[in-house]
Coordinates of C-alpha atoms and ligand atoms in Angstrom, one line a residue:
Chain A
M197 CA 27.4 -2.2 9.1
T198 CA 23.5 -0.7 8.4
M199 CA 20.8 -3.1 8.4
P200 CA 20.2 -3.4 4.7
A201 CA 23.7 -3.9 3.9
R202 CA 24.0 -6.8 6.7
S203 CA 21.2 -8.7 5.3
S204 CA 22.2 -8.4 1.7
L205 CA 25.7 -9.9 2.9
L206 CA 24.1 -12.7 4.6
G207 CA 21.8 -13.3 2.0
A208 CA 24.6 -13.5 -0.6
L209 CA 26.7 -15.8 1.7
A210 CA 23.8 -18.1 2.0
F211 CA 23.2 -18.4 -1.6
I212 CA 26.8 -19.0 -2.4
A213 CA 27.0 -21.8 0.6
V214 CA 23.6 -23.6 -0.9
A215 CA 25.1 -23.4 -4.6
A216 CA 28.6 -24.5 -3.5
V217 CA 27.4 -27.9 -1.5
A218 CA 25.1 -29.0 -4.5
P219 CA 27.6 -31.5 -6.0
W220 CA 27.5 -33.5 -2.5
M221 CA 24.1 -33.3 -2.0
P222 CA 21.9 -36.5 -2.5
P223 CA 20.1 -35.9 -5.7
W224 CA 16.6 -36.1 -3.9
L225 CA 17.5 -33.2 -1.9
V226 CA 18.5 -31.2 -5.1
S227 CA 15.5 -31.8 -6.8
L228 CA 13.7 -30.9 -3.6
A229 CA 15.3 -27.7 -3.0
T230 CA 15.1 -26.6 -6.6
I231 CA 11.4 -26.9 -6.6
A232 CA 11.3 -25.1 -2.8
F233 CA 13.4 -22.3 -4.4
A234 CA 11.2 -22.0 -7.6
N235 CA 8.3 -21.7 -5.4
A236 CA 9.9 -19.4 -2.9
L237 CA 9.9 -16.7 -5.9
V238 CA 5.9 -17.2 -5.9
V239 CA 5.9 -16.6 -2.1
L240 CA 8.1 -13.3 -2.6
G241 CA 5.0 -12.2 -4.5
L242 CA 2.6 -13.1 -1.9
I243 CA 4.5 -11.4 0.7
I244 CA 4.5 -8.0 -1.5
L245 CA 0.7 -8.3 -1.3
W246 CA 0.5 -9.7 2.1
R247 CA 2.2 -6.6 3.5
T248 CA -0.6 -4.7 1.8
G249 CA -3.0 -6.7 3.7
L250 CA -4.1 -8.7 0.6
V251 CA -4.3 -12.4 0.3
P252 CA -4.4 -14.1 -3.1
F253 CA -5.9 -17.4 -2.9
G254 CA -5.3 -17.9 -6.9
Q255 CA -1.7 -17.0 -7.3
A256 CA -1.3 -20.3 -9.0
L257 CA -2.8 -18.6 -11.9
F258 CA 0.3 -17.1 -12.7
Y259 CA 2.6 -20.0 -11.7
A260 CA 0.5 -22.1 -13.9
I261 CA 0.7 -19.6 -16.9
G262 CA 4.5 -19.3 -16.5
A263 CA 4.9 -23.0 -16.8
Y264 CA 2.7 -23.6 -19.6
A265 CA 4.4 -20.6 -21.5
V266 CA 7.6 -22.7 -21.3
A267 CA 6.1 -26.0 -22.1
L268 CA 4.2 -24.6 -25.0
I269 CA 7.5 -23.0 -26.4
G270 CA 9.0 -26.4 -26.1
R271 CA 6.4 -28.0 -27.9
Y272 CA 5.6 -25.5 -30.9
T273 CA 8.7 -23.8 -31.4
S274 CA 12.5 -24.5 -31.5
V275 CA 13.4 -22.1 -28.7
R276 CA 15.1 -24.1 -25.9
D277 CA 17.3 -21.6 -24.1
V278 CA 16.3 -21.4 -20.5
F279 CA 16.7 -17.6 -20.2
V280 CA 14.3 -16.8 -23.3
V281 CA 11.9 -19.4 -22.0
I282 CA 11.8 -18.3 -18.5
L283 CA 11.6 -14.3 -19.6
A284 CA 8.4 -15.3 -22.0
G285 CA 7.0 -17.2 -18.9
A286 CA 7.5 -14.1 -16.7
I287 CA 6.3 -11.8 -19.4
F288 CA 2.8 -13.9 -20.2
A289 CA 2.3 -14.0 -16.3
G290 CA 3.1 -10.2 -16.1
I291 CA 0.3 -9.5 -18.9
A292 CA -2.2 -11.9 -17.3
A293 CA -1.7 -10.1 -13.9
Y294 CA -1.8 -6.8 -15.6
L295 CA -5.3 -7.9 -17.4
V296 CA -7.0 -9.5 -14.1
G297 CA -5.5 -6.5 -12.2
F298 CA -8.0 -4.3 -13.6
L299 CA -10.7 -6.0 -11.8
L300 CA -8.7 -7.3 -8.7
A301 CA -7.1 -4.2 -7.8
R302 CA -10.7 -2.8 -7.0
Y303 CA -11.2 -5.3 -4.5
R304 CA -9.7 -5.8 -0.9
E305 CA -10.0 -8.5 1.8
I306 CA -12.1 -11.7 1.4
F307 CA -13.4 -10.3 -2.0
F308 CA -9.9 -9.9 -3.2
A309 CA -9.0 -13.3 -2.2
M310 CA -12.0 -15.1 -3.7
L311 CA -11.8 -13.0 -7.0
S312 CA -8.2 -14.4 -7.2
L313 CA -9.2 -17.7 -6.4
A314 CA -11.9 -17.7 -8.9
M315 CA -9.5 -16.5 -11.7
S316 CA -7.3 -19.3 -11.3
M317 CA -10.1 -21.7 -11.2
I318 CA -11.2 -20.6 -14.7
L319 CA -7.8 -21.4 -16.0
Y320 CA -7.7 -24.6 -14.4
G321 CA -11.0 -25.4 -16.0
I322 CA -9.7 -24.4 -19.3
L323 CA -6.7 -26.5 -18.8
V324 CA -8.5 -29.8 -17.9
K325 CA -10.9 -29.3 -21.0
T326 CA -8.0 -28.7 -23.6
E327 CA -7.4 -32.2 -24.8
T328 CA -4.5 -30.9 -27.0
L329 CA -2.8 -30.0 -23.7
G330 CA -3.2 -33.3 -22.2
S331 CA -6.3 -32.4 -20.3
T332 CA -5.6 -33.7 -16.7
D333 CA -2.4 -35.3 -17.5
G334 CA -0.7 -32.3 -18.7
F335 CA 2.4 -33.0 -21.1
H336 CA 6.2 -33.4 -21.2
V337 CA 8.5 -30.2 -21.1
E338 CA 11.4 -30.2 -23.3
A339 CA 14.7 -29.8 -21.5
G340 CA 16.3 -26.3 -21.6
T341 CA 19.5 -25.5 -23.0
F342 CA 22.1 -22.9 -21.3
F343 CA 23.4 -20.7 -24.2
G344 CA 23.6 -23.7 -26.6
Y345 CA 25.0 -26.1 -24.1
R346 CA 22.7 -28.9 -22.9
P347 CA 23.6 -30.5 -19.8
Q348 CA 23.0 -34.3 -19.3
G349 CA 22.5 -36.8 -16.3
V350 CA 23.2 -35.4 -12.9
W351 CA 24.6 -32.2 -14.4
L352 CA 21.0 -31.5 -16.0
N353 CA 19.5 -31.3 -12.5
L354 CA 22.4 -29.5 -11.1
S355 CA 22.2 -26.8 -13.8
I356 CA 18.6 -26.2 -13.2
Y357 CA 19.4 -26.1 -9.5
W358 CA 21.9 -23.3 -9.9
L359 CA 19.6 -21.7 -12.5
V360 CA 16.9 -21.6 -9.9
L361 CA 19.4 -20.0 -7.3
G362 CA 20.6 -17.5 -9.7
F363 CA 17.0 -16.3 -10.3
S364 CA 16.4 -16.4 -6.7
A365 CA 19.4 -14.3 -5.8
V366 CA 18.5 -11.9 -8.1
M367 CA 15.0 -11.6 -7.4
A368 CA 15.6 -11.7 -3.7
W369 CA 17.8 -8.5 -4.2
L370 CA 15.2 -6.7 -6.4
V371 CA 12.4 -7.3 -4.2
S372 CA 14.4 -6.0 -1.1
L373 CA 15.2 -2.9 -3.0
Y374 CA 11.4 -2.5 -3.9
F375 CA 10.8 -2.7 -0.1
R376 CA 13.0 0.1 0.4
S377 CA 11.7 2.1 -2.5
V378 CA 8.7 4.8 -2.1
A379 CA 6.2 2.3 -3.9
G380 CA 7.1 -0.5 -1.6
S381 CA 6.9 1.4 1.6
L382 CA 3.4 2.2 0.9
S383 CA 2.1 -1.1 2.0
N384 CA 1.6 -0.4 5.7
P385 CA 0.3 2.7 4.8
I386 CA -2.4 1.3 2.4
R387 CA -3.3 -1.3 5.2
D388 CA -3.5 1.4 7.8
N389 CA -5.6 4.2 6.1
E390 CA -6.3 4.2 2.4
I391 CA -8.1 7.6 2.5
R392 CA -4.7 9.4 4.1
V393 CA -2.7 7.5 1.1
E394 CA -5.2 9.3 -1.5
F395 CA -5.0 12.4 0.3
L396 CA -1.1 12.4 -0.2
G397 CA -1.8 12.2 -4.0
I398 CA -1.5 8.2 -4.7
S399 CA -4.0 6.2 -6.5
V400 CA -4.4 3.2 -4.2
D401 CA -6.1 1.0 -6.7
R402 CA -3.2 1.9 -9.4
L403 CA -0.4 1.1 -6.8
I404 CA -2.1 -2.3 -6.0
H405 CA -2.3 -2.9 -9.6
L406 CA 1.3 -2.4 -9.8
K407 CA 1.9 -4.7 -6.8
L408 CA -0.3 -7.5 -8.7
V409 CA 1.9 -7.3 -11.6
V410 CA 5.1 -7.6 -10.0
S411 CA 3.8 -10.7 -7.9
G412 CA 2.4 -11.9 -11.2
I413 CA 5.9 -11.8 -12.9
L414 CA 7.5 -13.5 -9.7
A415 CA 5.0 -16.3 -9.7
G416 CA 5.3 -16.7 -13.6
I417 CA 9.1 -16.8 -13.1
G418 CA 8.6 -19.5 -10.4
G419 CA 6.2 -21.8 -12.5
A420 CA 8.6 -21.4 -15.6
L421 CA 11.4 -22.9 -13.5
A422 CA 9.4 -25.5 -12.0
A423 CA 8.4 -26.6 -15.3
L424 CA 12.1 -26.9 -16.3
A425 CA 12.8 -28.4 -13.2
V426 CA 10.1 -31.4 -13.3
Q427 CA 10.1 -31.5 -16.9
H428 CA 6.1 -31.7 -17.0
V429 CA 3.2 -29.5 -16.5
D430 CA -0.5 -30.5 -15.8
P431 CA -3.3 -28.3 -14.5
A432 CA -2.5 -28.9 -10.7
M433 CA -0.2 -26.2 -11.2
A434 CA -3.3 -24.0 -11.5
Y435 CA -5.5 -26.0 -9.0
W436 CA -6.5 -24.2 -5.8
T437 CA -4.4 -26.5 -3.6
T438 CA -1.3 -25.2 -5.2
S439 CA -2.4 -21.8 -4.5
G440 CA -3.1 -22.9 -0.9
G441 CA 0.2 -24.2 -0.5
F442 CA 1.8 -20.8 -1.4
V443 CA -0.4 -19.1 1.4
F444 CA 0.6 -21.8 3.6
V445 CA 4.5 -21.0 3.1
T446 CA 3.8 -17.4 3.5
I447 CA 2.4 -17.8 6.6
L448 CA 5.3 -20.3 7.8
A449 CA 7.9 -17.9 6.5
G450 CA 6.0 -14.7 7.7
A451 CA 6.2 -11.4 5.6
G452 CA 8.8 -9.7 7.7
S453 CA 11.8 -10.7 5.5
V454 CA 12.8 -11.6 1.9
G455 CA 14.9 -14.4 3.1
A456 CA 12.2 -16.2 5.2
A457 CA 10.4 -16.9 1.7
F458 CA 13.3 -19.4 0.8
V459 CA 13.7 -20.9 4.4
G460 CA 10.0 -21.2 4.8
S461 CA 9.6 -22.9 1.2
L462 CA 12.4 -25.3 1.9
V463 CA 11.1 -26.3 5.3
F464 CA 7.6 -26.8 3.7
E465 CA 8.9 -29.0 0.9
L466 CA 11.0 -31.1 3.5
V467 CA 8.0 -31.4 6.2
R468 CA 5.9 -32.5 3.3
S469 CA 8.1 -35.0 1.6
I470 CA 8.9 -36.4 5.1
A471 CA 5.3 -36.4 6.0
I472 CA 4.3 -38.2 2.9
D473 CA 7.0 -40.9 3.8
L474 CA 5.8 -41.4 7.5
V475 CA 2.3 -41.5 6.8
P476 CA 1.5 -41.7 3.0
G477 CA -2.3 -41.7 3.5
E478 CA -2.5 -38.8 6.2
W479 CA 0.6 -36.5 5.3
Q480 CA -1.8 -33.4 4.9
M481 CA -2.7 -33.8 8.7
I482 CA 1.1 -33.4 9.6
L483 CA 1.0 -30.2 7.4
G484 CA -2.1 -29.1 9.1
T485 CA -0.4 -29.5 12.3
V486 CA 2.8 -27.5 11.2
L487 CA 0.5 -24.6 10.0
L488 CA -1.3 -24.9 13.3
L489 CA 1.6 -24.7 15.6
T490 CA 3.2 -21.8 13.3
I491 CA -0.2 -19.7 13.9
L492 CA 0.0 -20.2 17.5
F493 CA 3.7 -20.1 18.5
L494 CA 5.0 -18.2 15.7
P495 CA 2.4 -15.8 14.3
E496 CA 5.1 -13.7 12.4
G497 CA 6.7 -16.8 11.0
L498 CA 10.1 -18.1 10.6
G499 CA 11.6 -15.0 9.7
S500 CA 10.9 -13.6 13.0
L501 CA 13.0 -16.0 14.5
Y502 CA 16.2 -14.5 13.0
G503 CA 14.9 -10.9 14.4
R504 CA 14.6 -12.4 17.8
L505 CA 18.0 -14.2 17.7
R506 CA 19.8 -10.8 16.7
R507 CA 18.1 -8.6 19.2
R508 CA 19.1 -11.0 21.8
K509 CA 22.6 -10.9 20.6
D510 CA 22.6 -7.0 20.1
A511 CA 21.2 -7.0 23.9
A512 CA 24.0 -9.4 25.2
S513 CA 26.9 -7.3 23.3
Chain B
M216 CA -4.5 40.2 -5.4
S217 CA -5.7 37.1 -7.6
D218 CA -8.3 34.6 -6.5
I219 CA -6.9 31.2 -5.7
L220 CA -10.4 29.5 -5.1
V221 CA -13.7 30.2 -7.0
V222 CA -16.6 28.3 -6.1
R223 CA -19.8 28.9 -8.0
D224 CA -23.2 27.8 -6.7
I225 CA -22.5 24.4 -5.7
E226 CA -25.0 21.9 -4.2
K227 CA -24.5 18.5 -2.7
T228 CA -27.6 16.2 -1.9
F229 CA -27.5 12.9 -0.3
G230 CA -31.1 11.4 -1.6
A231 CA -33.5 13.6 0.0
V232 CA -31.1 15.4 2.4
V233 CA -29.7 18.8 1.1
A234 CA -26.4 19.0 2.8
A235 CA -25.1 22.0 0.7
R236 CA -26.9 24.6 -1.6
D237 CA -26.1 27.9 -3.4
I238 CA -22.7 28.0 -2.0
S239 CA -20.6 30.9 -4.1
V240 CA -17.1 31.7 -2.5
V241 CA -14.4 33.6 -3.9
V242 CA -11.0 33.2 -2.0
P243 CA -8.1 35.6 -2.8
V244 CA -4.4 34.2 -2.4
H245 CA -3.0 34.3 1.4
Q246 CA -6.2 34.7 2.8
T247 CA -7.2 32.9 6.1
V248 CA -10.9 32.1 6.2
G249 CA -12.7 30.7 9.3
I250 CA -15.8 28.6 8.5
I251 CA -18.4 28.4 11.4
G252 CA -21.9 26.9 11.8
A253 CA -23.7 24.4 14.0
N254 CA -23.2 20.7 13.6
G255 CA -24.9 19.4 10.5
A256 CA -24.6 22.8 8.8
G257 CA -22.7 21.5 5.9
K258 CA -19.2 22.5 6.7
T259 CA -17.6 19.2 6.4
T260 CA -19.5 18.7 3.0
F261 CA -18.2 22.0 1.7
V262 CA -14.7 21.1 2.5
N263 CA -15.3 17.5 1.0
M264 CA -16.3 19.0 -2.3
I265 CA -13.5 21.4 -2.6
T266 CA -10.9 18.7 -1.9
G267 CA -12.7 16.0 -4.2
H268 CA -13.6 13.5 -1.4
L269 CA -17.4 14.3 -2.7
T270 CA -18.5 15.5 -6.0
P271 CA -20.9 18.3 -6.0
S272 CA -24.3 17.7 -7.5
K273 CA -24.3 21.1 -9.0
G274 CA -22.0 24.2 -9.8
S275 CA -18.4 24.7 -10.5
I276 CA -15.0 24.8 -8.5
H277 CA -11.8 26.5 -9.9
F278 CA -8.6 26.5 -8.3
E279 CA -5.9 28.8 -9.7
N280 CA -8.2 29.5 -12.7
K281 CA -8.3 25.7 -13.3
D282 CA -11.8 23.7 -13.3
I283 CA -11.6 21.1 -10.5
T284 CA -15.2 20.0 -10.2
G285 CA -15.5 16.3 -9.7
L286 CA -11.6 15.5 -10.1
P287 CA -10.5 12.8 -7.7
S288 CA -8.8 13.8 -4.4
R289 CA -5.5 12.6 -5.2
D290 CA -5.4 14.6 -8.3
I291 CA -6.7 17.6 -6.6
V292 CA -3.9 17.2 -4.0
R293 CA -1.2 17.0 -6.8
L294 CA -2.6 20.4 -8.1
G295 CA -2.1 22.2 -4.7
I296 CA -5.2 21.7 -2.5
S297 CA -4.2 19.7 0.7
R298 CA -6.6 19.2 3.9
S299 CA -6.6 17.9 7.3
F300 CA -9.5 15.9 8.8
Q301 CA -12.0 16.2 11.6
V302 CA -11.0 12.9 12.6
A303 CA -7.1 12.9 12.2
Q304 CA -6.3 10.5 9.3
V305 CA -2.7 9.0 10.0
F306 CA -1.1 5.7 9.7
P307 CA -2.0 4.5 13.3
T308 CA 0.4 1.3 13.5
M309 CA 3.5 3.3 12.3
T310 CA 5.7 6.0 14.3
V311 CA 5.4 9.5 13.7
L312 CA 8.7 9.6 11.9
E313 CA 7.5 7.0 9.7
N314 CA 4.3 8.7 8.7
M315 CA 5.9 12.0 8.3
R316 CA 8.9 10.3 6.2
I317 CA 6.0 8.8 3.8
A318 CA 4.4 12.0 3.1
S319 CA 7.8 13.8 2.6
A320 CA 8.8 10.9 0.3
I321 CA 5.6 11.1 -1.9
A322 CA 6.2 14.7 -1.9
N323 CA 9.5 14.3 -3.2
S324 CA 8.6 11.8 -5.9
R325 CA 7.5 12.7 -9.2
D326 CA 3.9 11.2 -10.3
S327 CA 4.8 8.3 -12.0
I328 CA 4.7 4.7 -10.8
L329 CA 8.5 4.1 -12.1
D330 CA 10.0 6.9 -10.3
R331 CA 8.3 5.5 -7.0
L332 CA 9.6 2.0 -7.9
F333 CA 13.2 3.3 -8.0
R334 CA 13.4 6.2 -5.5
P335 CA 14.2 5.0 -2.2
I336 CA 12.2 5.7 0.9
D337 CA 15.2 7.3 2.9
A338 CA 16.4 9.7 0.2
P339 CA 18.3 12.3 2.0
G340 CA 16.1 15.1 1.1
A341 CA 12.9 13.6 2.1
V342 CA 14.5 12.7 5.4
V343 CA 15.8 16.2 6.0
E344 CA 12.1 17.6 5.1
A345 CA 10.4 15.3 7.3
D346 CA 12.5 16.1 10.4
A347 CA 12.1 19.6 9.6
A348 CA 8.1 19.4 9.5
L349 CA 8.3 17.6 12.9
D350 CA 10.1 20.5 14.2
L351 CA 8.0 23.1 12.6
F352 CA 4.9 21.7 14.0
Q353 CA 6.5 20.7 17.2
I354 CA 5.9 17.2 17.5
A355 CA 9.6 16.2 17.1
R356 CA 9.8 14.6 20.6
Y357 CA 7.1 12.2 19.7
R358 CA 8.9 10.9 16.8
H359 CA 9.4 7.2 18.0
A360 CA 5.8 6.8 19.1
K361 CA 3.2 4.8 17.4
A362 CA 0.7 7.2 15.9
V363 CA -2.0 5.2 17.5
T364 CA -0.7 5.9 21.1
L365 CA -0.5 10.0 20.2
P366 CA -2.8 12.4 22.6
Q367 CA -5.5 13.9 20.4
G368 CA -3.7 17.3 19.6
V369 CA -0.4 15.6 18.9
R370 CA -2.2 13.4 16.2
K371 CA -4.2 16.5 14.7
L372 CA -0.8 18.1 14.3
L373 CA 0.6 15.4 12.5
D374 CA -2.3 15.1 10.3
I375 CA -1.8 18.8 9.4
A376 CA 1.8 18.0 9.2
M377 CA 1.3 15.5 6.6
A378 CA -1.1 17.5 4.7
V379 CA 1.5 20.2 4.3
A380 CA 4.3 17.9 3.0
G381 CA 3.4 18.3 -0.6
S382 CA 3.8 22.1 -0.4
P383 CA 0.1 22.9 -0.7
R384 CA -0.8 26.3 -2.0
L385 CA -4.5 26.0 -0.4
L386 CA -5.1 24.1 2.7
L387 CA -8.4 23.0 4.3
L388 CA -8.5 22.2 8.2
D389 CA -11.7 20.6 9.2
E390 CA -12.2 21.3 13.1
P391 CA -8.3 21.3 13.9
T392 CA -9.2 21.8 17.5
S393 CA -12.0 19.3 17.9
G394 CA -11.7 16.8 20.6
I395 CA -9.1 18.9 22.3
S396 CA -9.1 20.6 25.8
I397 CA -10.0 24.3 25.7
E398 CA -6.7 25.0 27.1
E399 CA -4.7 23.5 24.5
K400 CA -6.7 24.8 21.7
F401 CA -4.9 28.3 21.5
G402 CA -1.5 26.8 21.6
L403 CA -2.3 24.2 18.8
M404 CA -3.7 26.7 16.6
E405 CA -0.9 29.2 17.3
V406 CA 1.7 26.4 16.2
V407 CA -0.2 25.6 12.8
M408 CA -1.1 29.0 11.8
S409 CA 2.2 30.2 12.3
A410 CA 3.8 27.4 10.4
L411 CA 1.4 27.9 7.6
K412 CA 2.2 31.9 7.7
T413 CA 5.8 31.1 7.1
R414 CA 4.8 28.8 3.9
R415 CA 2.4 31.6 2.8
I416 CA -0.3 29.1 2.6
T417 CA -4.0 30.4 2.2
V418 CA -6.0 28.5 4.7
L419 CA -9.8 27.6 5.2
F420 CA -10.4 26.5 8.6
V421 CA -13.4 25.1 10.1
E422 CA -13.8 26.1 13.7
H423 CA -16.4 26.1 16.6
D424 CA -14.7 28.5 19.0
M425 CA -15.4 31.9 18.3
E426 CA -12.5 33.1 20.1
I427 CA -10.3 31.4 17.9
V428 CA -12.0 32.5 14.7
G429 CA -11.8 36.0 15.8
R430 CA -7.9 35.7 16.5
F431 CA -6.8 33.9 13.4
A432 CA -9.2 34.5 10.5
D433 CA -9.1 37.5 8.2
R434 CA -12.6 36.4 7.1
V435 CA -15.7 34.5 8.3
L436 CA -18.1 32.0 6.2
A437 CA -21.1 31.2 8.4
F438 CA -22.9 28.2 7.5
Y439 CA -26.5 27.4 8.3
D440 CA -28.9 24.5 6.9
G441 CA -26.3 23.7 3.9
T442 CA -25.7 27.3 2.9
V443 CA -23.6 30.4 3.6
I444 CA -25.9 33.1 5.7
A445 CA -22.9 35.5 6.4
D446 CA -19.6 36.3 4.6
A447 CA -17.6 39.0 6.0
P448 CA -14.7 40.0 8.6
P449 CA -15.0 38.3 12.0
K450 CA -16.4 41.2 13.8
A451 CA -19.1 41.7 11.5
V452 CA -20.1 38.2 11.3
L453 CA -20.0 37.7 15.0
A454 CA -22.3 40.8 15.4
D455 CA -24.9 40.0 12.8
P456 CA -28.2 39.5 14.5
K457 CA -28.9 36.4 12.2
V458 CA -25.7 34.5 13.1
Q459 CA -26.2 35.0 16.9
T460 CA -29.6 33.8 16.8
L461 CA -28.9 30.8 14.4
I462 CA -25.3 30.0 15.4
S463 CA -23.7 31.4 18.5
G464 CA -26.9 30.4 20.4
T465 CA -26.7 26.8 19.2
Q466 CA -22.8 27.0 19.5
R467 CA -22.9 27.1 23.1
A468 CA -24.8 24.0 23.3
H469 CA -22.1 22.3 21.3
V470 CA -19.4 23.3 23.2
G471 CA -17.0 20.6 23.8
Q472 CA -18.8 18.4 21.9
A473 CA -17.2 16.6 18.8
D474 CA -19.5 15.8 16.1
A475 CA -19.1 12.9 13.5
Ligands
LIG748 N1 -22.2 10.7 3.1 C1 -23.6 11.3 3.8 N2 -24.5 10.8 3.4 C2 -25.6 11.2 3.9 N3 -25.8 12.5 4.4 C3 -24.7 13.0 4.7 C4 -23.6 12.6 4.3 N4 -22.7 13.3 4.5 C5 -23.4 14.1 5.4 N5 -24.5 14.1 5.4 C6 -25.6 15.2 6.0 O1 -25.2 16.6 5.6 C7 -25.6 17.2 6.4 C8 -24.3 18.0 6.5 O2 -23.2 17.3 7.0 P1 -21.6 18.1 7.3 O3 -21.1 18.5 6.1 O4 -20.9 16.5 7.9 O5 -21.8 19.0 8.6 P2 -21.1 19.8 9.5 O6 -19.5 19.6 9.2 O7 -21.1 21.2 9.3 O8 -21.4 19.3 10.9 C9 -26.0 16.9 7.8 O9 -27.3 16.7 7.8 C10 -25.4 15.4 7.3 O10 -26.2 14.3 8.1
LIG749 MG1 -17.9 18.3 10.1

């Protein structure tokens, strides 16, 4: 079997497995995995930029826009269908990414990172100052419906979990297709030598602009799903610590594979909730240690473990 | 024969430095033009202006009767002018094959973001072309080597092979043999020139070695202090007393020395 086919099959089986076991999972784990996989979509977007040598320190901007789009539609309209509101979140985040992209796509390295951070902090400031949107407290998000059906009780959480998994599977597949496209294959070349890319007839800025929009849409979908899952939005979703969390997970997962984003995000949420249980005051210290160990011993992230295992198996057989 | 390139009175200044001035050149299709001149004479500046890397401060450049003055390099590439660099511009962390596949895949895609989003990098056409290009430039046996590890000559050939992927009609080679030992220079130029001949590409190449110029060029432009002081067939230019005192003399002092 070819490499991509093997990876796709493995991925599909993994998604079916984590979807099937849900009814037997403890409710806290369902909630945790829901948020983890929603956030993994944001991380997929970071990986796209990361491979080009760009690290956005303000990706929470698009995450928050996706979330607030869902929340505002619930507040001011009668539209409740999850697919419609998520689509709206994706569109608004995509438009925002398209607009800031005109500025951001011209910058690289630390300037790109800081400008991205600055953009997210502007939104944070606006949300905090806006009393009608609950200021720092945020506000409640109306529960979604699935083609008119409104799940109740445990089924609500399970439905959202399956919804997140469905989006995750589709997005993971689309992103892996993207990585094998001409545009997606130009990440490494751009990082290596922009002059050569330009002299092959490609506008590097325009390509980075495209990557920004794609990553913005992914972050918007992640934020929209998170808002539906938590049923609450607040400005912290746009805060730099949220962006930092996405960068953290990207380092933990590694930019090598699509699947790693989901594993990495799940590990991150598990470590965080265990750390908060163990040492409520200093859980950041544990997360920091995990980050340090990852950088020291797994610089290519969790995703590289799979590659190492397979190589060992291939060598043995 | 029609003219593929018409350069009128171009000039380039960097502050007080005049890197190029009063340059007018008309190149008919299928001609091979050698460009000689000491370091700092303005050869690279000339190549940079034609390929859109620099915008002329004055004058105009027409390619196939189209005004390309001041266009960005990526647009000029797509119109049909390609180039290689004095310092080879490849993707160092990628293998030779990956480098070539990228170039072929871009050449095979239409100039639209959507097309490039939905076209797989390993589409059969581009893969076949990449393999053929590596064979044509005789670097196929390095296909799995990372570009950063390549010997200078191979890296230069890869740079040129990538430049040719888009089927340019005009190719500019900036010192294809710089940084390469004297024994290898002729071999490399043979490979390059015969490859370009089979594709009927018009070539402008910058070269310090007069023997190579004499062997491969139909015509020679001699640069001195930012301007063209001689423009004739190789024999005539090399016999020109002005060229002999201003360029050939200094040339010997520069043998084996690569400039930036
Ligand atoms: N970007 C630049 N900024 C300032 N001066 C430059 C620049 N590029 C070239 N020059 C100057 O222009 C002159 C011609 O340079 P160049 O075209 O590189 O010469 P050649 O390729 O013939 O060795 C030199 O004096 C060089 O210092
Ligand atoms: Mg030069």
